[in-house]
Coordinates of N, CA, C and O and ligand atoms in Angstrom, one line a residue:
M1 N -4.4 1.5 -48.4 CA -4.1 2.2 -47.1 C -5.3 2.7 -46.4 O -5.5 2.6 -45.2
K2 N -6.1 3.4 -47.2 CA -7.3 4.0 -46.7 C -8.2 2.9 -46.0 O -8.7 3.1 -44.9
Q3 N -8.3 1.8 -46.7 CA -9.2 0.7 -46.2 C -8.6 0.1 -44.9 O -9.3 -0.2 -44.0
I4 N -7.3 0.0 -44.9 CA -6.6 -0.5 -43.7 C -6.9 0.4 -42.5 O -7.3 0.0 -41.4
L5 N -6.7 1.7 -42.7 CA -7.0 2.7 -41.7 C -8.4 2.6 -41.2 O -8.7 2.6 -40.0
L6 N -9.3 2.5 -42.2 CA -10.7 2.4 -41.8 C -11.0 1.2 -41.0 O -11.7 1.3 -40.0
A7 N -10.4 0.0 -41.4 CA -10.6 -1.2 -40.7 C -10.1 -1.1 -39.2 O -10.8 -1.5 -38.3
C8 N -9.0 -0.5 -39.1 CA -8.4 -0.3 -37.8 C -9.3 0.6 -36.9 O -9.6 0.2 -35.7
T9 N -9.8 1.7 -37.5 CA -10.6 2.6 -36.7 C -11.9 1.9 -36.3 O -12.3 1.9 -35.1
T10 N -12.5 1.1 -37.2 CA -13.7 0.4 -36.9 C -13.5 -0.6 -35.8 O -14.3 -0.7 -34.8
G11 N -12.4 -1.3 -35.9 CA -12.1 -2.3 -34.9 C -11.9 -1.7 -33.5 O -12.5 -2.1 -32.5
A12 N -11.2 -0.5 -33.5 CA -11.0 0.2 -32.2 C -12.3 0.6 -31.6 O -12.5 0.5 -30.4
V13 N -13.2 1.1 -32.4 CA -14.5 1.6 -32.0 C -15.3 0.5 -31.4 O -15.9 0.6 -30.3
L14 N -15.3 -0.7 -32.1 CA -16.0 -1.8 -31.6 C -15.5 -2.3 -30.3 O -16.2 -2.6 -29.4
L15 N -14.1 -2.3 -30.1 CA -13.5 -2.7 -28.8 C -14.0 -1.8 -27.7 O -14.3 -2.2 -26.6
L16 N -13.9 -0.5 -28.0 CA -14.3 0.5 -27.0 C -15.7 0.4 -26.6 O -16.1 0.6 -25.4
A17 N -16.6 0.0 -27.6 CA -18.0 0.0 -27.3 C -18.5 -1.3 -26.6 O -19.6 -1.4 -26.1
A18 N -17.6 -2.3 -26.5 CA -18.0 -3.6 -25.9 C -18.3 -3.4 -24.5 O -17.6 -2.7 -23.7
P19 N -19.4 -4.0 -24.0 CA -19.8 -3.9 -22.6 C -18.7 -4.5 -21.7 O -18.0 -5.4 -22.1
A20 N -18.7 -4.1 -20.4 CA -17.7 -4.6 -19.5 C -17.7 -6.1 -19.3 O -16.7 -6.7 -19.2
Q21 N -18.9 -6.7 -19.3 CA -19.1 -8.1 -19.0 C -18.4 -8.9 -20.1 O -18.0 -10.0 -19.9
A22 N -18.2 -8.3 -21.3 CA -17.6 -9.1 -22.4 C -16.2 -9.4 -22.2 O -15.6 -10.2 -22.9
Q23 N -15.6 -8.8 -21.1 CA -14.2 -9.1 -20.8 C -14.0 -10.6 -20.4 O -12.9 -11.1 -20.5
F24 N -15.1 -11.2 -19.9 CA -15.0 -12.6 -19.5 C -16.1 -13.4 -20.3 O -17.3 -13.2 -20.1
A25 N -15.6 -14.2 -21.2 CA -16.5 -15.0 -22.0 C -17.4 -15.9 -21.2 O -18.6 -16.1 -21.4
K26 N -16.8 -16.5 -20.1 CA -17.5 -17.4 -19.2 C -17.3 -16.9 -17.8 O -16.3 -16.3 -17.5
V27 N -18.3 -17.3 -16.9 CA -18.2 -16.9 -15.5 C -16.9 -17.5 -14.9 O -16.2 -16.8 -14.2
Q28 N -16.6 -18.7 -15.3 CA -15.3 -19.3 -14.8 C -14.1 -18.5 -15.1 O -13.1 -18.5 -14.3
D29 N -14.1 -17.9 -16.3 CA -12.9 -17.0 -16.6 C -12.7 -15.9 -15.6 O -11.6 -15.6 -15.3
A30 N -13.8 -15.4 -15.1 CA -13.7 -14.3 -14.2 C -13.2 -14.8 -12.8 O -12.3 -14.2 -12.2
V31 N -13.6 -16.0 -12.4 CA -13.1 -16.6 -11.2 C -11.6 -16.9 -11.3 O -10.8 -16.5 -10.4
D32 N -11.2 -17.4 -12.5 CA -9.8 -17.7 -12.7 C -9.0 -16.4 -12.7 O -7.9 -16.4 -12.1
Y33 N -9.5 -15.4 -13.3 CA -8.8 -14.1 -13.4 C -8.6 -13.5 -12.0 O -7.5 -13.2 -11.6
R34 N -9.6 -13.5 -11.2 CA -9.5 -12.8 -9.9 C -8.6 -13.6 -9.0 O -7.8 -13.1 -8.2
Q35 N -8.7 -15.0 -9.0 CA -7.9 -15.8 -8.2 C -6.4 -15.7 -8.6 O -5.5 -15.7 -7.7
S36 N -6.2 -15.6 -9.9 CA -4.8 -15.4 -10.3 C -4.2 -14.1 -9.8 O -3.0 -14.1 -9.3
V37 N -4.9 -13.0 -9.9 CA -4.5 -11.8 -9.4 C -4.2 -11.8 -7.9 O -3.1 -11.4 -7.4
F38 N -5.1 -12.4 -7.1 CA -4.9 -12.6 -5.7 C -3.7 -13.4 -5.4 O -2.9 -13.1 -4.4
T39 N -3.4 -14.4 -6.2 CA -2.3 -15.3 -5.9 C -1.0 -14.6 -6.1 O -0.1 -14.7 -5.2
I40 N -0.9 -13.8 -7.2 CA 0.4 -13.0 -7.4 C 0.6 -11.9 -6.3 O 1.6 -11.7 -5.8
M41 N -0.6 -11.3 -6.0 CA -0.5 -10.3 -5.0 C 0.0 -10.8 -3.6 O 0.8 -10.2 -3.0
A42 N -0.5 -12.0 -3.3 CA -0.1 -12.6 -2.0 C 1.3 -13.0 -2.1 O 2.0 -12.9 -1.0
N43 N 1.8 -13.4 -3.2 CA 3.3 -13.8 -3.3 C 4.1 -12.5 -3.0 O 5.1 -12.6 -2.3
H44 N 3.7 -11.4 -3.5 CA 4.5 -10.2 -3.2 C 4.3 -9.7 -1.8 O 5.3 -9.1 -1.2
M45 N 3.2 -9.9 -1.2 CA 3.0 -9.6 0.2 C 4.0 -10.5 1.0 O 4.6 -10.0 2.0
G46 N 4.1 -11.7 0.6 CA 5.0 -12.7 1.3 C 6.5 -12.2 1.2 O 7.2 -12.3 2.2
R47 N 6.9 -11.7 0.0 CA 8.2 -11.2 -0.1 C 8.5 -10.0 0.8 O 9.5 -9.9 1.5
L48 N 7.5 -9.1 0.9 CA 7.6 -7.9 1.7 C 7.7 -8.3 3.2 O 8.4 -7.8 4.0
S49 N 6.8 -9.3 3.5 CA 6.7 -9.7 4.9 C 8.0 -10.4 5.3 O 8.5 -10.2 6.5
A50 N 8.7 -11.1 4.4 CA 10.0 -11.8 4.8 C 11.0 -10.7 5.1 O 11.8 -10.8 6.0
M51 N 11.0 -9.6 4.3 CA 11.9 -8.5 4.6 C 11.6 -7.8 5.9 O 12.5 -7.4 6.7
A52 N 10.3 -7.5 6.1 CA 9.9 -6.8 7.3 C 10.2 -7.6 8.6 O 10.5 -7.0 9.6
R53 N 10.2 -8.9 8.4 CA 10.6 -9.8 9.6 C 12.1 -10.1 9.7 O 12.5 -10.8 10.6
G54 N 12.8 -9.6 8.7 CA 14.3 -9.8 8.8 C 14.7 -11.2 8.4 O 15.8 -11.7 8.6
Q55 N 13.7 -11.9 7.7 CA 14.1 -13.3 7.3 C 14.9 -13.2 6.0 O 15.7 -14.2 5.7
V56 N 14.8 -12.2 5.2 CA 15.7 -11.9 4.1 C 16.1 -10.4 4.3 O 15.4 -9.6 4.8
P57 N 17.4 -10.1 3.8 CA 17.8 -8.7 4.0 C 16.9 -7.7 3.3 O 16.4 -8.0 2.2
F58 N 16.7 -6.6 3.9 CA 15.9 -5.5 3.3 C 16.6 -4.9 2.1 O 17.8 -4.6 2.2
D59 N 15.9 -4.8 1.0 CA 16.4 -4.2 -0.2 C 15.3 -3.2 -0.7 O 14.2 -3.6 -1.1
A60 N 15.6 -1.9 -0.6 CA 14.6 -0.9 -0.9 C 14.1 -1.0 -2.3 O 12.9 -0.9 -2.5
A61 N 15.0 -1.3 -3.3 CA 14.5 -1.3 -4.7 C 13.6 -2.5 -4.9 O 12.5 -2.3 -5.5
K62 N 13.9 -3.7 -4.3 CA 13.0 -4.8 -4.5 C 11.7 -4.6 -3.7 O 10.6 -5.0 -4.2
A63 N 11.8 -4.0 -2.5 CA 10.6 -3.8 -1.7 C 9.7 -2.8 -2.5 O 8.5 -3.0 -2.6
Q64 N 10.2 -1.8 -3.1 CA 9.4 -0.8 -3.8 C 8.8 -1.5 -5.1 O 7.7 -1.1 -5.5
D65 N 9.5 -2.3 -5.7 CA 9.0 -3.1 -6.9 C 7.8 -3.9 -6.5 O 6.7 -3.8 -7.1
S66 N 7.9 -4.6 -5.4 CA 6.8 -5.5 -4.9 C 5.6 -4.6 -4.5 O 4.5 -4.9 -4.8
A67 N 5.9 -3.5 -3.8 CA 4.9 -2.6 -3.4 C 4.1 -2.0 -4.6 O 2.9 -1.9 -4.6
R68 N 4.8 -1.6 -5.6 CA 4.2 -1.0 -6.8 C 3.3 -2.1 -7.5 O 2.2 -1.8 -7.9
L69 N 3.8 -3.3 -7.5 CA 3.0 -4.4 -8.1 C 1.7 -4.6 -7.3 O 0.6 -4.8 -7.9
I70 N 1.8 -4.7 -6.0 CA 0.7 -4.9 -5.1 C -0.3 -3.7 -5.4 O -1.5 -4.0 -5.5
D71 N 0.2 -2.5 -5.5 CA -0.7 -1.4 -5.7 C -1.4 -1.5 -7.0 O -2.6 -1.2 -7.1
Q72 N -0.7 -1.9 -8.1 CA -1.4 -2.1 -9.4 C -2.3 -3.3 -9.4 O -3.5 -3.2 -9.9
L73 N -1.8 -4.4 -8.9 CA -2.6 -5.6 -8.9 C -3.9 -5.4 -8.1 O -5.0 -6.0 -8.4
G74 N -3.8 -4.6 -7.0 CA -4.9 -4.4 -6.1 C -6.1 -3.7 -6.8 O -7.1 -3.7 -6.2
K75 N -5.9 -3.1 -8.0 CA -7.0 -2.5 -8.7 C -7.7 -3.5 -9.6 O -8.7 -3.2 -10.1
M76 N -7.1 -4.7 -9.7 CA -7.6 -5.6 -10.8 C -8.7 -6.5 -10.5 O -9.6 -6.8 -11.4
P77 N -8.8 -7.1 -9.3 CA -9.8 -8.2 -9.1 C -11.2 -7.7 -9.2 O -12.1 -8.5 -9.5
W78 N -11.5 -6.5 -8.9 CA -12.9 -6.0 -8.6 C -13.8 -6.1 -9.8 O -15.0 -6.2 -9.6
E79 N -13.3 -6.0 -11.0 CA -14.2 -6.1 -12.2 C -14.5 -7.6 -12.5 O -15.3 -7.9 -13.4
A80 N -13.9 -8.5 -11.7 CA -14.1 -9.9 -12.0 C -15.0 -10.6 -11.0 O -14.8 -11.8 -10.7
F81 N -16.0 -9.9 -10.5 CA -17.0 -10.5 -9.6 C -18.4 -10.4 -10.2 O -19.2 -9.7 -9.5
P82 N -18.6 -10.9 -11.3 CA -20.0 -10.8 -11.9 C -21.0 -11.6 -11.0 O -20.6 -12.5 -10.3
A83 N -22.2 -11.1 -11.0 CA -23.3 -11.7 -10.2 C -23.3 -13.2 -10.5 O -23.3 -13.6 -11.7
G84 N -23.5 -14.0 -9.5 CA -23.6 -15.5 -9.7 C -22.3 -16.2 -9.8 O -22.3 -17.4 -10.2
S85 N -21.2 -15.5 -9.6 CA -19.9 -16.2 -9.9 C -19.3 -17.0 -8.7 O -18.1 -17.1 -8.5
N86 N -20.2 -17.6 -7.9 CA -19.7 -18.5 -6.9 C -19.7 -19.9 -7.5 O -20.6 -20.7 -7.2
T87 N -18.7 -20.2 -8.4 CA -18.6 -21.5 -9.1 C -18.0 -22.5 -8.1 O -17.6 -22.2 -7.0
N88 N -17.9 -23.7 -8.6 CA -17.3 -24.8 -7.7 C -15.9 -24.5 -7.2 O -15.5 -24.9 -6.1
T89 N -15.1 -23.8 -8.0 CA -13.7 -23.5 -7.6 C -13.6 -22.2 -6.9 O -12.5 -21.9 -6.4
S90 N -14.7 -21.5 -6.7 CA -14.6 -20.2 -6.0 C -14.7 -20.4 -4.5 O -15.4 -21.3 -4.1
K91 N -14.0 -19.6 -3.8 CA -14.0 -19.6 -2.3 C -14.8 -18.4 -1.8 O -14.5 -17.9 -0.7
L92 N -15.7 -17.9 -2.6 CA -16.5 -16.8 -2.1 C -17.4 -17.1 -0.9 O -17.9 -18.3 -0.8
K93 N -17.5 -16.2 0.0 CA -18.5 -16.3 1.0 C -19.6 -15.2 0.8 O -19.2 -14.1 0.6
G94 N -20.8 -15.6 0.8 CA -21.9 -14.6 0.5 C -21.9 -14.2 -0.9 O -21.3 -14.9 -1.8
D95 N -22.6 -13.2 -1.2 CA -22.8 -12.7 -2.6 C -22.4 -11.2 -2.6 O -23.2 -10.3 -2.4
P96 N -21.1 -11.0 -2.9 CA -20.6 -9.6 -2.8 C -21.4 -8.6 -3.8 O -21.5 -7.4 -3.5
W97 N -22.0 -9.2 -4.9 CA -22.7 -8.3 -5.8 C -24.0 -7.9 -5.2 O -24.7 -6.9 -5.6
K98 N -24.5 -8.6 -4.1 CA -25.7 -8.2 -3.4 C -25.4 -7.2 -2.3 O -26.3 -6.5 -1.8
Q99 N -24.1 -7.2 -1.8 CA -23.7 -6.3 -0.8 C -22.6 -5.4 -1.4 O -21.6 -5.2 -0.8
A100 N -23.0 -4.8 -2.5 CA -22.0 -4.1 -3.4 C -21.4 -2.9 -2.6 O -20.2 -2.7 -2.7
A101 N -22.2 -2.2 -1.8 CA -21.7 -1.0 -1.1 C -20.6 -1.4 -0.1 O -19.5 -0.8 0.0
Q102 N -20.9 -2.5 0.6 CA -19.9 -3.0 1.6 C -18.7 -3.5 1.0 O -17.5 -3.2 1.4
F103 N -18.9 -4.3 -0.1 CA -17.7 -4.9 -0.8 C -16.9 -3.7 -1.4 O -15.6 -3.8 -1.3
R104 N -17.5 -2.7 -1.9 CA -16.8 -1.6 -2.5 C -16.0 -0.8 -1.4 O -14.9 -0.4 -1.6
Q105 N -16.6 -0.7 -0.2 CA -15.9 0.0 0.9 C -14.6 -0.7 1.3 O -13.6 -0.1 1.6
Y106 N -14.7 -2.1 1.3 CA -13.4 -2.8 1.6 C -12.4 -2.6 0.6 O -11.2 -2.5 0.9
Q107 N -12.8 -2.6 -0.7 CA -11.9 -2.3 -1.8 C -11.2 -1.0 -1.7 O -10.0 -0.8 -1.8
E108 N -12.0 0.1 -1.4 CA -11.5 1.4 -1.3 C -10.5 1.5 -0.1 O -9.4 2.1 -0.3
K109 N -10.8 1.0 1.0 CA -9.9 1.0 2.2 C -8.6 0.3 1.8 O -7.5 0.9 2.0
F110 N -8.7 -0.8 1.2 CA -7.5 -1.6 0.8 C -6.7 -0.8 -0.2 O -5.5 -0.7 -0.1
M111 N -7.3 -0.2 -1.2 CA -6.5 0.5 -2.2 C -5.9 1.8 -1.7 O -4.8 2.2 -2.1
A112 N -6.5 2.4 -0.7 CA -5.9 3.5 0.0 C -4.6 3.1 0.7 O -3.6 3.7 0.7
E113 N -4.7 1.9 1.3 CA -3.5 1.4 2.1 C -2.4 0.9 1.1 O -1.2 1.2 1.4
T114 N -2.7 0.3 0.0 CA -1.7 -0.1 -0.9 C -1.0 1.1 -1.6 O 0.2 1.0 -1.9
G115 N -1.7 2.2 -1.7 CA -1.1 3.4 -2.3 C 0.0 3.9 -1.4 O 1.0 4.4 -1.8
K116 N -0.2 3.8 0.0 CA 0.7 4.3 0.9 C 1.9 3.3 1.1 O 3.0 3.6 1.6
L117 N 1.7 2.1 0.6 CA 2.8 1.0 0.7 C 4.0 1.4 -0.2 O 5.1 1.1 0.2
V118 N 3.8 2.0 -1.3 CA 4.9 2.3 -2.2 C 5.9 3.3 -1.6 O 7.1 2.9 -1.5
P119 N 5.5 4.5 -1.1 CA 6.5 5.3 -0.4 C 7.0 4.6 0.9 O 8.2 4.8 1.3
A120 N 6.2 3.9 1.6 CA 6.6 3.2 2.9 C 7.7 2.2 2.6 O 8.5 2.0 3.5
A121 N 7.8 1.6 1.5 CA 8.7 0.6 1.2 C 10.2 1.1 1.1 O 11.1 0.3 0.9
A122 N 10.4 2.4 1.2 CA 11.7 3.0 1.2 C 12.6 2.6 2.4 O 13.8 2.5 2.3
S123 N 11.9 2.3 3.5 CA 12.7 1.9 4.7 C 12.0 0.7 5.4 O 10.8 0.6 5.3
V124 N 12.8 -0.1 6.0 CA 12.2 -1.3 6.6 C 11.2 -1.0 7.7 O 10.2 -1.7 7.9
D125 N 11.4 0.1 8.5 CA 10.5 0.4 9.6 C 9.2 0.8 9.1 O 8.1 0.4 9.6
S126 N 9.2 1.8 8.1 CA 7.9 2.2 7.5 C 7.2 1.1 6.7 O 6.0 1.0 6.7
L127 N 8.0 0.3 6.1 CA 7.4 -0.9 5.4 C 6.7 -1.8 6.4 O 5.5 -2.1 6.1
R128 N 7.3 -2.1 7.5 CA 6.7 -3.0 8.5 C 5.4 -2.4 8.9 O 4.4 -3.2 9.0
A129 N 5.3 -1.1 9.2 CA 4.1 -0.5 9.7 C 3.0 -0.6 8.7 O 1.9 -0.9 9.0
Q130 N 3.4 -0.2 7.5 CA 2.3 -0.1 6.4 C 1.9 -1.5 6.0 O 0.7 -1.7 5.6
L131 N 2.8 -2.4 6.0 CA 2.4 -3.8 5.6 C 1.3 -4.3 6.6 O 0.4 -5.0 6.2
G132 N 1.4 -3.9 7.8 CA 0.4 -4.3 8.8 C -0.9 -3.7 8.4 O -2.0 -4.4 8.5
A133 N -0.9 -2.5 8.0 CA -2.2 -1.8 7.6 C -2.8 -2.5 6.4 O -4.0 -2.7 6.3
V134 N -2.0 -2.8 5.4 CA -2.5 -3.4 4.2 C -3.0 -4.8 4.6 O -4.1 -5.2 4.2
G135 N -2.2 -5.6 5.3 CA -2.7 -6.9 5.7 C -4.0 -6.9 6.4 O -4.9 -7.7 6.2
A136 N -4.2 -5.9 7.3 CA -5.5 -5.8 8.0 C -6.6 -5.5 7.0 O -7.8 -6.0 7.2
S137 N -6.3 -4.8 6.0 CA -7.4 -4.5 5.0 C -7.7 -5.7 4.1 O -8.8 -5.8 3.6
C138 N -6.7 -6.6 3.9 CA -7.0 -7.8 3.2 C -8.0 -8.7 4.1 O -9.0 -9.2 3.6
K139 N -7.6 -8.8 5.4 CA -8.3 -9.6 6.3 C -9.7 -9.2 6.5 O -10.6 -10.0 6.6
A140 N -9.9 -7.8 6.6 CA -11.2 -7.3 6.8 C -12.2 -7.8 5.7 O -13.3 -8.2 6.0
C141 N -11.7 -7.8 4.5 CA -12.6 -8.2 3.4 C -12.8 -9.7 3.4 O -13.9 -10.2 3.3
H142 N -11.7 -10.4 3.7 CA -11.8 -11.9 3.7 C -12.7 -12.4 4.8 O -13.5 -13.3 4.6
D143 N -12.7 -11.7 5.9 CA -13.6 -12.1 7.0 C -15.1 -12.1 6.6 O -15.9 -13.0 7.0
S144 N -15.4 -11.2 5.7 CA -16.8 -11.0 5.3 C -17.1 -11.8 4.0 O -18.2 -12.4 3.8
F145 N -16.1 -11.9 3.1 CA -16.4 -12.4 1.7 C -15.6 -13.6 1.2 O -15.8 -14.1 0.1
R146 N -14.7 -14.1 2.1 CA -14.0 -15.3 1.6 C -14.1 -16.4 2.6 O -14.1 -16.2 3.8
Q147 N -14.3 -17.6 2.1 CA -14.5 -18.8 3.0 C -13.3 -19.1 3.8 O -12.2 -19.0 3.3
Ligands
HEC201 C1 -12.4 -6.3 -1.1 C2 -12.2 -7.7 -0.7 C3 -10.8 -8.3 -0.7 C4 -9.6 -7.7 -0.5 C5 -9.3 -6.3 -0.1 C6 -8.6 -8.7 -0.6 N1 -9.2 -9.9 -1.0 FE1 -8.3 -11.7 -1.2 N2 -10.0 -12.5 -1.8 C7 -11.3 -11.9 -1.8 C8 -12.3 -12.8 -2.2 C9 -13.8 -12.6 -2.3 C10 -11.6 -14.0 -2.5 C11 -12.2 -15.3 -3.0 C12 -12.3 -15.3 -4.5 C13 -12.8 -16.6 -5.1 O1 -12.3 -17.7 -4.7 O2 -13.7 -16.6 -6.0 C14 -10.2 -13.8 -2.3 C15 -9.2 -14.8 -2.4 C16 -7.9 -14.6 -2.1 C17 -6.9 -15.6 -2.3 C18 -7.1 -17.0 -2.8 C19 -7.0 -17.1 -4.3 C20 -7.2 -18.5 -4.8 O3 -6.6 -18.9 -5.7 O4 -8.1 -19.2 -4.3 C21 -5.7 -15.0 -1.8 C22 -4.3 -15.7 -1.8 C23 -6.0 -13.7 -1.4 N3 -7.3 -13.4 -1.6 C24 -5.0 -12.8 -1.0 C25 -5.3 -11.5 -0.7 C26 -4.3 -10.6 -0.2 C27 -2.9 -10.9 0.1 C28 -4.9 -9.4 0.0 C29 -4.3 -8.1 0.4 C30 -3.0 -7.7 -0.1 C31 -6.3 -9.5 -0.4 N4 -6.5 -10.8 -0.8 C32 -7.3 -8.5 -0.4 C33 -11.5 -10.6 -1.4 C34 -10.6 -9.7 -1.1

């Protein structure tokens, strides 16, 4: 029992001590990771947009679920932009790691807007307004950093 406990503790310490880059064994893994997150996020933006436009009936519970997911997913891609990760499958424009301050600024603005999306999703009118603000913050970054 003592050995098992010790092994567990050592394992946990090693995991905690691992450098951030070790989360992606290969550069391509980071590209796949961030593109996957963006894809799921865009899917939920699409669901909200359909409700905001009246193409599907507004459902506050579903809207808030999607808003919460977007808010959580929106924190995820940013660790997956290691320097030099403009691989063949990447649609990066420029080198965000060289313009880190500007890239970070777009992330901060975007995350501030997705935080407001969760309460806004309680009613269709506030959802529509805040969805516009979130969408504009996606576009601002894409204009600079996505092909
Ligand atoms: C801070 C910058 C930034 C913000 C904010 C941002 N994106 Fe992106 N997005 C990127 C970059 C950079 C790429 C290209 C990644 C790559 O291909 O390596 C990308 C790629 C994508 C892709 C394509 C993924 C693929 O498989 O090729 C989609 C879809 C997408 N973003 C949707 C969104 C949506 C929707 C939002 C807002 C809800 C958003 N993004 C917010 C920077 C951003």
